[in-house]
Short mmCIF file of C-alpha atoms in Angstrom, two decimals:
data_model
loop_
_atom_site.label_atom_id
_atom_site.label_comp_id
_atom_site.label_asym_id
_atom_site.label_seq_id
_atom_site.Cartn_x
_atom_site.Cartn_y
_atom_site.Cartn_z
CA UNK A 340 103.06 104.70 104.08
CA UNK A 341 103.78 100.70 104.44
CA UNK A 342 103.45 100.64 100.79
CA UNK A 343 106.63 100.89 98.03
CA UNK A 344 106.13 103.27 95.28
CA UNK A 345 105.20 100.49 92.78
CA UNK A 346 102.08 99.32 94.93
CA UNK A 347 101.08 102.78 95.18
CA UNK A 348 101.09 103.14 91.55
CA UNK A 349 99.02 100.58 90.73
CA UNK A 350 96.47 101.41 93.43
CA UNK A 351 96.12 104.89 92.38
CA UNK A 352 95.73 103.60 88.19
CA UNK A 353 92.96 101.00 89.36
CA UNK A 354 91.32 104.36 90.61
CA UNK A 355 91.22 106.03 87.51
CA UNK A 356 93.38 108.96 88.43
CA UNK A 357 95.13 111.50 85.75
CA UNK A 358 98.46 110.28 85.12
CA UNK A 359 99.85 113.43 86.27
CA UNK A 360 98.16 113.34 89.40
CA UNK A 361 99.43 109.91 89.59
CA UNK A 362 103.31 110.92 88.66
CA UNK A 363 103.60 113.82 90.90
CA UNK A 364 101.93 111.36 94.03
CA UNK A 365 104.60 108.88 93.09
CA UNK A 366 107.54 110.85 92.83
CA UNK A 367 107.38 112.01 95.92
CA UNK A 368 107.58 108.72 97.87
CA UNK A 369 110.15 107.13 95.58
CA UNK A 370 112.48 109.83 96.90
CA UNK A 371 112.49 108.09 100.35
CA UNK A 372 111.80 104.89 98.85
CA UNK A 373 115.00 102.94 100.58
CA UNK A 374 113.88 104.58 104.06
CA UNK A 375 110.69 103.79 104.19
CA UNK A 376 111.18 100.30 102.84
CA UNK A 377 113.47 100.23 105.91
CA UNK A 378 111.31 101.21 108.43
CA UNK A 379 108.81 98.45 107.09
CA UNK A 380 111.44 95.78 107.02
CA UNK A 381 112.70 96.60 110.60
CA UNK A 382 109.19 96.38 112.42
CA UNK A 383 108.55 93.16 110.45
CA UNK A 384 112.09 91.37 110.93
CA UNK A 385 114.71 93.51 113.17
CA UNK A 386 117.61 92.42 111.89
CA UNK A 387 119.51 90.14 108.59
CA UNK A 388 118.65 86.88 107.79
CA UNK A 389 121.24 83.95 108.88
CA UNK A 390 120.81 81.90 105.32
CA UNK A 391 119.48 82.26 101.76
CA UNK A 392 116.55 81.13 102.62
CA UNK A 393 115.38 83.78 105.00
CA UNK A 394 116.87 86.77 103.11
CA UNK A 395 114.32 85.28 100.34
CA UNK A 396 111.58 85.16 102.65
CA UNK A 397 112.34 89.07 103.55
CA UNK A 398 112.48 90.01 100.12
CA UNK A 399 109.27 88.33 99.14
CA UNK A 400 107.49 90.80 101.78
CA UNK A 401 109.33 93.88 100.50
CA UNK A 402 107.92 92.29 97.27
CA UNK A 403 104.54 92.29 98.65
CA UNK A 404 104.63 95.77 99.46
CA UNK A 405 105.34 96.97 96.68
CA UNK A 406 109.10 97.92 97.18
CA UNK A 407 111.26 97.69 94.08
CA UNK A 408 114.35 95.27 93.37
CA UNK A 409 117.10 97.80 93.79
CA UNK A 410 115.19 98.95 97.06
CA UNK A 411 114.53 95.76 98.27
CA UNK A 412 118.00 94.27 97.87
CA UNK A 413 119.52 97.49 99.07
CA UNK A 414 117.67 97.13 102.88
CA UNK A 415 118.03 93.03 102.71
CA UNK A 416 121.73 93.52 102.51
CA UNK A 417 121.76 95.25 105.62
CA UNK A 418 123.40 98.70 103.68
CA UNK A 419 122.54 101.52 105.91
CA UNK A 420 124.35 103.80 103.44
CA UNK A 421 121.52 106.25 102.65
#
């Protein structure tokens, strides 16, 4: 999916789902959480931000997606430790 794990979470609680259901759907994408949030960030952008100002802009769209902060600043960095 394009989506982080948070997104997904909330999409699947608007829908009224058993919060098992909704645990078990959600653990399994936060396991590949950084590589996924990866592959989102490299069709969008290709490659680091020169300045401040686009490394924000980068990490507002990993934002919008529903990535989380330590996932988010983990690809934005550039780290491609995983």
């Amino acid at each position: 999916p394009r989506l982080g794990g948070l997104r997904v979470l909330q999409d699947l609680q608007t829908k009224g789902l058993a919060p098992e259901a909704i645990s078990h759907a959600v653990a399994g994408l936060m396991v590949r959480e950084v590589e996924r949030a990866r592959d989102v960030w490299r069709k969008k952008f290709g490659e680091p931000a020169d300045d401040l100002k686009g490394r924000a802009k980068q990490m507002r769209f990993l934002a919008a997606r529903g990535f989380g902060a330590e996932t988010i600043h983990r690809v934005v960095q550039g780290g491609e430790d995983d």
